[in-house]
């Protein structure tokens, strides 16, 4: 999961997969125990449903045990497939390269604490100073790192200078690491403040069944105030905070991001994975009240197949969007604004 190269890379991949298997066995055991306890407390109909869940769990655990420890690097395979797809559809498929400061081989650290980001930036298209086929970078901080990690700050400096766009997940939901502790460099958001952190970060919530697992890591590692610190250092960084900070309760993150869009020239947001018509209408109110320079920074987004967790299909998603925004508004969100964000206009 953290990448590799050569014999050392193969050893790392094998070790990583062994760790995945070991941790998965622990989680399966906890889940089985929870399901057994739940079955004892419920009626016959519910027990039947729990039995089906246990069967699904057994199938998933068997798949984990069959996880091969061979040479295949799935991350590199996906990278190659994306580039093939982009080459087959020039100008229509514009892939972003996923960034994780913990991934070995993507950063070169000098003896004087300098950080060389060329292994990453070389993957960008020549128009952005690279040698590859990617049009920007994607970040997902709740997976276990801070937006202000020193390696990322070095990358932001390059991206601001060359106009390379970045998209970062920024909502109260989504995915998050299952680790009970992670080594984090940079800053975290704790008790209403952005505070420096350089070392092990412990989590109270990390199990698969813990409903607060994602929320805790989102607050600590992905709060808009952390991104505000990034934008204060790089105000013209072309950054898209995806999902407009949507949360299950309240509008705190959305309000913060909107205020930051007024303040920082490079900050954008998108409306991806906002599936409910009522929520889309709330988002439209922000678009309509925004001054022109801010309105141009709202982007359409889909999150594609993840929407299928909430809707019957993408047709329903698009219909909700069409029924909420006018044709002129859709043209701005889907064509004009994204073109400007990507540097294509």
mmCIF file with all atom_site columns, C-alpha atoms in Angstrom, residues 73-85 95 97 103 106 119 123 133-134:
data_model
loop_
_atom_site.group_PDB
_atom_site.id
_atom_site.type_symbol
_atom_site.label_atom_id
_atom_site.label_alt_id
_atom_site.label_comp_id
_atom_site.label_asym_id
_atom_site.label_entity_id
_atom_site.label_seq_id
_atom_site.pdbx_PDB_ins_code
_atom_site.Cartn_x
_atom_site.Cartn_y
_atom_site.Cartn_z
_atom_site.occupancy
_atom_site.B_iso_or_equiv
_atom_site.pdbx_formal_charge
_atom_site.auth_seq_id
_atom_site.auth_comp_id
_atom_site.auth_asym_id
_atom_site.auth_atom_id
_atom_site.pdbx_PDB_model_num
ATOM 1  C CA . UNK A 1 73  ? 2.268  -3.413 -7.005  1.00 0.00 ? 73  UNK A CA 1
ATOM 2  C CA . UNK A 1 74  ? -1.415 -2.484 -7.391  1.00 0.00 ? 74  UNK A CA 1
ATOM 3  C CA . UNK A 1 75  ? -0.687 1.243  -6.987  1.00 0.00 ? 75  UNK A CA 1
ATOM 4  C CA . UNK A 1 76  ? 1.747  1.266  -9.913  1.00 0.00 ? 76  UNK A CA 1
ATOM 5  C CA . UNK A 1 77  ? -0.640 -0.865 -11.944 1.00 0.00 ? 77  UNK A CA 1
ATOM 6  C CA . UNK A 1 78  ? -3.403 1.676  -11.431 1.00 0.00 ? 78  UNK A CA 1
ATOM 7  C CA . UNK A 1 79  ? -1.033 4.491  -12.355 1.00 0.00 ? 79  UNK A CA 1
ATOM 8  C CA . UNK A 1 80  ? -0.203 2.752  -15.652 1.00 0.00 ? 80  UNK A CA 1
ATOM 9  C CA . UNK A 1 81  ? -3.865 2.053  -16.402 1.00 0.00 ? 81  UNK A CA 1
ATOM 10 C CA . UNK A 1 82  ? -4.801 5.709  -15.807 1.00 0.00 ? 82  UNK A CA 1
ATOM 11 C CA . UNK A 1 83  ? -2.114 6.892  -18.195 1.00 0.00 ? 83  UNK A CA 1
ATOM 12 C CA . UNK A 1 84  ? -3.301 4.410  -20.849 1.00 0.00 ? 84  UNK A CA 1
ATOM 13 C CA . UNK A 1 85  ? -6.856 5.667  -20.412 1.00 0.00 ? 85  UNK A CA 1
ATOM 14 C CA . UNK A 1 95  ? -5.946 12.085 -14.354 1.00 0.00 ? 95  UNK A CA 1
ATOM 15 C CA . UNK A 1 97  ? -1.863 11.545 -9.164  1.00 0.00 ? 97  UNK A CA 1
ATOM 16 C CA . UNK A 1 103 ? 4.908  6.777  0.424   1.00 0.00 ? 103 UNK A CA 1
ATOM 17 C CA . UNK A 1 106 ? 8.202  10.034 -4.022  1.00 0.00 ? 106 UNK A CA 1
ATOM 18 C CA . UNK A 1 119 ? 9.874  12.379 -8.168  1.00 0.00 ? 119 UNK A CA 1
ATOM 19 C CA . UNK A 1 123 ? 4.684  12.804 -13.207 1.00 0.00 ? 123 UNK A CA 1
ATOM 20 C CA . UNK A 1 133 ? 0.776  12.517 -18.115 1.00 0.00 ? 133 UNK A CA 1
ATOM 21 C CA . UNK A 1 134 ? -0.918 13.715 -14.913 1.00 0.00 ? 134 UNK A CA 1
#
